[in-house]
Each structure stands twice: as structure tokens, then as C-alpha cells.
mmCIF file of C-alpha atoms in Angstrom:
data_model
loop_
_atom_site.group_PDB
_atom_site.id
_atom_site.type_symbol
_atom_site.label_atom_id
_atom_site.label_comp_id
_atom_site.label_asym_id
_atom_site.label_seq_id
_atom_site.Cartn_x
_atom_site.Cartn_y
_atom_site.Cartn_z
ATOM 1 C CA UNK A 1 17.374 23.818 74.549
ATOM 2 C CA UNK A 2 18.289 20.151 75.058
ATOM 3 C CA UNK A 3 20.186 21.100 78.207
ATOM 4 C CA UNK A 4 17.172 22.966 79.517
ATOM 5 C CA UNK A 5 14.895 20.020 78.817
ATOM 6 C CA UNK A 6 17.265 17.671 80.602
ATOM 7 C CA UNK A 7 17.418 19.965 83.617
ATOM 8 C CA UNK A 8 13.622 20.205 83.733
ATOM 9 C CA UNK A 9 13.281 16.432 83.526
ATOM 10 C CA UNK A 10 15.831 15.977 86.279
ATOM 11 C CA UNK A 11 13.946 18.370 88.524
ATOM 12 C CA UNK A 12 10.463 16.928 87.983
ATOM 13 C CA UNK A 13 10.798 13.212 87.265
ATOM 14 C CA UNK A 14 10.049 10.786 90.123
ATOM 15 C CA UNK A 15 13.275 9.330 91.452
ATOM 16 C CA UNK A 16 12.208 5.761 90.620
ATOM 17 C CA UNK A 17 12.191 6.665 86.901
ATOM 18 C CA UNK A 18 15.574 8.373 86.869
ATOM 19 C CA UNK A 19 18.415 6.296 85.409
ATOM 20 C CA UNK A 20 21.389 5.848 87.717
ATOM 21 C CA UNK A 21 23.770 4.766 84.951
ATOM 22 C CA UNK A 22 24.135 4.998 81.189
ATOM 23 C CA UNK A 23 22.546 2.012 79.437
ATOM 24 C CA UNK A 24 25.395 1.543 76.990
ATOM 25 C CA UNK A 25 24.127 -1.658 75.393
ATOM 26 C CA UNK A 26 20.626 -0.278 74.838
ATOM 27 C CA UNK A 27 21.985 2.901 73.289
ATOM 28 C CA UNK A 28 24.300 0.839 71.075
ATOM 29 C CA UNK A 29 21.411 -1.350 69.873
ATOM 30 C CA UNK A 30 19.381 1.744 69.028
ATOM 31 C CA UNK A 31 22.249 3.343 67.091
ATOM 32 C CA UNK A 32 22.909 0.113 65.182
ATOM 33 C CA UNK A 33 19.214 -0.105 64.313
ATOM 34 C CA UNK A 34 19.297 3.468 62.975
ATOM 35 C CA UNK A 35 22.309 2.650 60.805
ATOM 36 C CA UNK A 36 20.304 -0.087 59.103
ATOM 37 C CA UNK A 37 16.864 1.510 59.070
ATOM 38 C CA UNK A 38 16.119 5.112 59.999
ATOM 39 C CA UNK A 39 12.927 5.436 62.101
ATOM 40 C CA UNK A 40 9.994 7.152 60.398
ATOM 41 C CA UNK A 41 10.185 10.402 62.433
ATOM 42 C CA UNK A 42 13.590 11.044 60.874
ATOM 43 C CA UNK A 43 12.378 10.749 57.268
ATOM 44 C CA UNK A 44 12.206 14.534 57.010
ATOM 45 C CA UNK A 45 15.993 14.628 57.480
ATOM 46 C CA UNK A 46 16.687 12.684 54.289
ATOM 47 C CA UNK A 47 18.490 15.683 52.799
ATOM 48 C CA UNK A 48 21.132 15.375 55.520
ATOM 49 C CA UNK A 49 21.171 11.609 55.973
ATOM 50 C CA UNK A 50 24.961 11.709 56.215
ATOM 51 C CA UNK A 51 24.665 13.602 59.480
ATOM 52 C CA UNK A 52 22.460 10.834 60.904
ATOM 53 C CA UNK A 53 25.099 8.270 59.957
ATOM 54 C CA UNK A 54 27.715 10.453 61.641
ATOM 55 C CA UNK A 55 25.795 10.653 64.921
ATOM 56 C CA UNK A 56 25.221 6.884 64.907
ATOM 57 C CA UNK A 57 28.836 5.966 64.169
ATOM 58 C CA UNK A 58 30.278 8.609 66.496
ATOM 59 C CA UNK A 59 27.848 7.559 69.222
ATOM 60 C CA UNK A 60 28.952 3.944 68.960
ATOM 61 C CA UNK A 61 32.566 5.072 69.102
ATOM 62 C CA UNK A 62 31.942 7.141 72.250
ATOM 63 C CA UNK A 63 30.175 4.169 73.827
ATOM 64 C CA UNK A 64 33.156 1.925 72.980
ATOM 65 C CA UNK A 65 30.840 -0.204 70.816
ATOM 66 C CA UNK A 66 32.250 0.610 67.389
ATOM 67 C CA UNK A 67 33.155 -3.060 67.023
ATOM 68 C CA UNK A 68 29.452 -3.896 66.864
ATOM 69 C CA UNK A 69 29.444 -2.569 63.301
ATOM 70 C CA UNK A 70 30.267 -5.815 61.510
ATOM 71 C CA UNK A 71 32.406 -5.976 58.359
ATOM 72 C CA UNK A 72 29.523 -6.107 55.821
ATOM 73 C CA UNK A 73 27.741 -3.124 57.409
ATOM 74 C CA UNK A 74 31.007 -1.201 57.713
ATOM 75 C CA UNK A 75 31.816 -1.804 54.046
ATOM 76 C CA UNK A 76 28.293 -0.835 53.034
ATOM 77 C CA UNK A 77 28.476 2.464 54.910
ATOM 78 C CA UNK A 78 31.845 3.306 53.357
ATOM 79 C CA UNK A 79 30.619 2.563 49.836
ATOM 80 C CA UNK A 80 27.421 4.551 50.401
ATOM 81 C CA UNK A 81 29.399 7.581 51.577
ATOM 82 C CA UNK A 82 31.686 7.473 48.542
ATOM 83 C CA UNK A 83 28.615 7.298 46.309
ATOM 84 C CA UNK A 84 27.660 10.739 47.674
ATOM 85 C CA UNK A 85 30.889 12.398 46.539
ATOM 86 C CA UNK A 86 30.272 15.185 44.041
ATOM 87 C CA UNK A 87 32.502 14.693 41.005
ATOM 88 C CA UNK A 88 33.112 16.961 37.999
ATOM 89 C CA UNK A 89 31.146 16.090 34.853
ATOM 90 C CA UNK A 90 32.941 14.330 32.018
ATOM 91 C CA UNK A 91 31.897 16.959 29.465
ATOM 92 C CA UNK A 92 33.591 19.933 31.111
ATOM 93 C CA UNK A 93 33.326 22.274 34.075
ATOM 94 C CA UNK A 94 32.837 25.645 32.397
ATOM 95 C CA UNK A 95 30.569 27.894 34.431
ATOM 96 C CA UNK A 96 29.960 25.396 37.227
ATOM 97 C CA UNK A 97 30.470 26.567 40.845
ATOM 98 C CA UNK A 98 32.812 24.670 43.151
ATOM 99 C CA UNK A 99 29.943 23.005 45.067
ATOM 100 C CA UNK A 100 29.038 21.127 41.867
ATOM 101 C CA UNK A 101 32.612 19.951 41.304
ATOM 102 C CA UNK A 102 33.716 18.535 44.659
ATOM 103 C CA UNK A 103 32.737 17.748 48.245
ATOM 104 C CA UNK A 104 29.923 15.537 49.503
ATOM 105 C CA UNK A 105 26.136 15.817 49.249
ATOM 106 C CA UNK A 106 23.901 14.858 52.175
ATOM 107 C CA UNK A 107 22.122 12.019 50.359
ATOM 108 C CA UNK A 108 21.040 10.961 46.892
ATOM 109 C CA UNK A 109 17.541 12.390 47.215
ATOM 110 C CA UNK A 110 17.888 14.698 44.182
ATOM 111 C CA UNK A 111 18.471 11.840 41.779
ATOM 112 C CA UNK A 112 22.189 11.861 41.009
ATOM 113 C CA UNK A 113 23.210 8.634 39.306
ATOM 114 C CA UNK A 114 24.454 6.102 41.842
ATOM 115 C CA UNK A 115 28.123 5.246 41.504
ATOM 116 C CA UNK A 116 30.473 3.643 43.988
ATOM 117 C CA UNK A 117 32.973 6.472 43.633
ATOM 118 C CA UNK A 118 30.572 9.382 43.400
ATOM 119 C CA UNK A 119 28.642 11.139 40.678
ATOM 120 C CA UNK A 120 28.417 14.539 38.964
ATOM 121 C CA UNK A 121 25.838 17.038 40.137
ATOM 122 C CA UNK A 122 22.418 16.353 38.599
ATOM 123 C CA UNK A 123 21.091 19.917 38.877
ATOM 124 C CA UNK A 124 21.891 23.354 40.366
ATOM 125 C CA UNK A 125 20.301 22.102 43.583
ATOM 126 C CA UNK A 126 22.397 18.936 43.779
ATOM 127 C CA UNK A 127 25.629 20.299 45.209
ATOM 128 C CA UNK A 128 28.016 19.648 48.048
ATOM 129 C CA UNK A 129 27.392 20.921 51.568
ATOM 130 C CA UNK A 130 30.178 21.827 54.002
ATOM 131 C CA UNK A 131 28.669 20.066 57.033
ATOM 132 C CA UNK A 132 27.939 16.949 54.970
ATOM 133 C CA UNK A 133 31.520 16.965 53.691
ATOM 134 C CA UNK A 134 32.776 17.109 57.283
ATOM 135 C CA UNK A 135 30.527 14.256 58.422
ATOM 136 C CA UNK A 136 31.450 12.143 55.386
ATOM 137 C CA UNK A 137 35.180 12.392 56.087
ATOM 138 C CA UNK A 138 34.704 11.914 59.834
ATOM 139 C CA UNK A 139 32.702 8.718 59.401
ATOM 140 C CA UNK A 140 35.101 7.329 56.806
ATOM 141 C CA UNK A 141 38.069 7.859 59.124
ATOM 142 C CA UNK A 142 36.210 6.495 62.155
ATOM 143 C CA UNK A 143 35.463 3.314 60.201
ATOM 144 C CA UNK A 144 39.119 2.903 59.243
ATOM 145 C CA UNK A 145 39.046 4.191 55.657
ATOM 146 C CA UNK A 146 42.196 5.952 54.416
ATOM 147 C CA UNK A 147 40.328 8.523 52.257
ATOM 148 C CA UNK A 148 42.323 7.401 49.207
ATOM 149 C CA UNK A 149 39.241 7.738 46.998
ATOM 150 C CA UNK A 150 38.491 11.308 48.096
ATOM 151 C CA UNK A 151 39.243 13.945 45.455
ATOM 152 C CA UNK A 152 41.246 16.108 47.860
ATOM 153 C CA UNK A 153 41.950 19.091 45.586
ATOM 154 C CA UNK A 154 38.293 19.382 44.658
ATOM 155 C CA UNK A 155 37.166 19.175 48.268
ATOM 156 C CA UNK A 156 39.630 21.890 49.286
ATOM 157 C CA UNK A 157 38.560 24.052 46.353
ATOM 158 C CA UNK A 158 34.958 23.653 47.466
ATOM 159 C CA UNK A 159 35.850 24.658 51.034
ATOM 160 C CA UNK A 160 37.835 27.615 49.720
ATOM 161 C CA UNK A 161 34.888 28.845 47.664
ATOM 162 C CA UNK A 162 32.769 29.150 50.819
ATOM 163 C CA UNK A 163 35.083 31.542 52.640
ATOM 164 C CA UNK A 164 34.406 35.296 52.579
ATOM 165 C CA UNK A 165 36.908 38.115 52.903
ATOM 166 C CA UNK A 166 36.453 38.222 56.687
ATOM 167 C CA UNK A 167 37.425 34.551 56.966
ATOM 168 C CA UNK A 168 33.927 33.222 57.693
ATOM 169 C CA UNK A 169 32.513 30.130 55.973
ATOM 170 C CA UNK A 170 29.015 29.362 54.700
ATOM 171 C CA UNK A 171 27.378 25.943 54.494
ATOM 172 C CA UNK A 172 26.956 26.219 50.715
ATOM 173 C CA UNK A 173 27.145 29.083 48.197
ATOM 174 C CA UNK A 174 24.850 31.827 49.443
ATOM 175 C CA UNK A 175 23.921 29.846 52.557
ATOM 176 C CA UNK A 176 24.004 30.622 56.247
ATOM 177 C CA UNK A 177 27.374 31.237 57.885
ATOM 178 C CA UNK A 178 28.416 30.912 61.499
ATOM 179 C CA UNK A 179 30.904 29.167 63.778
ATOM 180 C CA UNK A 180 29.519 25.720 62.958
ATOM 181 C CA UNK A 181 30.835 25.978 59.435
ATOM 182 C CA UNK A 182 34.156 27.469 60.489
ATOM 183 C CA UNK A 183 34.604 24.345 62.612
ATOM 184 C CA UNK A 184 33.615 22.101 59.690
ATOM 185 C CA UNK A 185 36.053 23.850 57.355
ATOM 186 C CA UNK A 186 38.926 23.566 59.832
ATOM 187 C CA UNK A 187 38.148 19.895 60.472
ATOM 188 C CA UNK A 188 37.961 19.061 56.758
ATOM 189 C CA UNK A 189 41.358 20.643 56.094
ATOM 190 C CA UNK A 190 42.882 18.862 59.100
ATOM 191 C CA UNK A 191 41.477 15.463 58.090
ATOM 192 C CA UNK A 192 42.674 15.752 54.512
ATOM 193 C CA UNK A 193 46.175 16.794 55.581
ATOM 194 C CA UNK A 194 46.651 13.653 57.632
ATOM 195 C CA UNK A 195 45.321 11.111 55.136
ATOM 196 C CA UNK A 196 46.181 9.186 51.984
ATOM 197 C CA UNK A 197 43.805 11.383 49.974
ATOM 198 C CA UNK A 198 44.526 11.819 46.277
ATOM 199 C CA UNK A 199 46.642 14.891 45.542
ATOM 200 C CA UNK A 200 45.603 15.067 41.886
ATOM 201 C CA UNK A 201 42.035 15.841 40.924
ATOM 202 C CA UNK A 202 39.950 13.698 38.583
ATOM 203 C CA UNK A 203 39.470 15.478 35.278
ATOM 204 C CA UNK A 204 38.060 18.845 34.380
ATOM 205 C CA UNK A 205 41.039 21.152 34.869
ATOM 206 C CA UNK A 206 41.717 23.802 35.895
ATOM 207 C CA UNK A 207 39.895 24.076 39.213
ATOM 208 C CA UNK A 208 39.899 26.840 41.855
ATOM 209 C CA UNK A 209 43.149 27.275 43.744
ATOM 210 C CA UNK A 210 42.641 25.926 47.297
ATOM 211 C CA UNK A 211 45.538 28.057 48.578
ATOM 212 C CA UNK A 212 43.072 30.959 48.696
ATOM 213 C CA UNK A 213 41.594 29.424 51.829
ATOM 214 C CA UNK A 214 43.094 31.055 54.913
ATOM 215 C CA UNK A 215 42.950 27.743 56.746
ATOM 216 C CA UNK A 216 44.975 26.039 54.051
ATOM 217 C CA UNK A 217 47.581 28.810 54.142
ATOM 218 C CA UNK A 218 48.000 28.553 57.925
#
């Protein structure tokens, strides 16, 4: 585990190589670099690129260096995140599962048409993911966005569709389920409740009733 590795390093590293304080500026420069250009070793994580953006932005916030994200970069990140929103198709929703009607995908690697507000699912494999939806909303709020372009009802319907009868949540339909995704679901509901998110969905009615979700009922 990372904690185990850190403990091993602490026990074996020569004292002259052990940092005595957190190099905030160096960490901030690294995180800013990753926001602009992801290092090659991380290319395999393209399917969850939103999570990389989340760790970079959240890291800068923790380091009190969020202000180092200048206005053009901030605007670019916000627009990129909205482009990953899964929207219902214009020709109808019949037979489509909730993950192809709302929420956020991890990146555009499966070829969905780029649009500043989001795009319909391009295939059965191009759907929303619960963790990516959480990271999308978290980054938007951290960067000062009011979530007014988020299709709130669709996102909640997507979250609702992932909950089983025992109250557990999966990452996507048929995917793994554990406490990570329960946290993501709770956080998504909390973030949408306290925002300027749209209360009416964009097209393609009716959609699943989000009140089914136990978290929404609470």
C-alpha cells in the first residue's frame, strides 16, 4: 500500500535525503504541468482522465495554490468537463439505460462528438461513470462554476439507476460496487442540492424517477 511504501522509505532512506518540509511550490508546479500535459506514464489512464484533473485541482487547492490556475486554463478545464457530460439523443431515449442519458464520462476516448455542453452516447460502451460524475462536479465547484449547465435530473436518475435493493451503488451498470461508490453517490447528491443546477431535464422525456434513490429520499 502507499502507506506501507512510505513507512518503508522512512525507515531505510539516509537522513540526508529525507525532506524536512513539504515543497509546496514544487508540488504546485508539477500539478499545473499535469493539468496542461499529462506525463506519458499516465497515458493508460485516459479512460478516467477526469480523475487526473480532479487530483491536480484538489491538490492545488490543498496546497493553497489554486490561484495559480489562471483564467484561460480555468475556463478551458470547465469547458472540457462540460464537453464530457452525457446527454440524451435528439431522436429519442427508448430502450437506453440511464448511463447513456445523463452523468459524466471519464474522457472522450470513445469518439463522442465534441460539444461544449456535452454529447449523446456514441455506443453502448460510451456511458457515464459514477466516480467520473463525482470528480466532474467536484472540479467544477472547486473552480467556481455554479453547475448551471449540469442536467441535474438526468444525473440523479443515473445515480438512482446504480443503487441496488440493499442500498449499495455500483460504478456503472453491472460494474463493481463498494464503499467508494456509495461515497460518490452521496457526494453527487449533496453537490447538486446546493447548486444552481437545472431542475428541468433537456429533452427526451420521461426519464427515471430520481426519488427512487434512498439518498435522495433522505
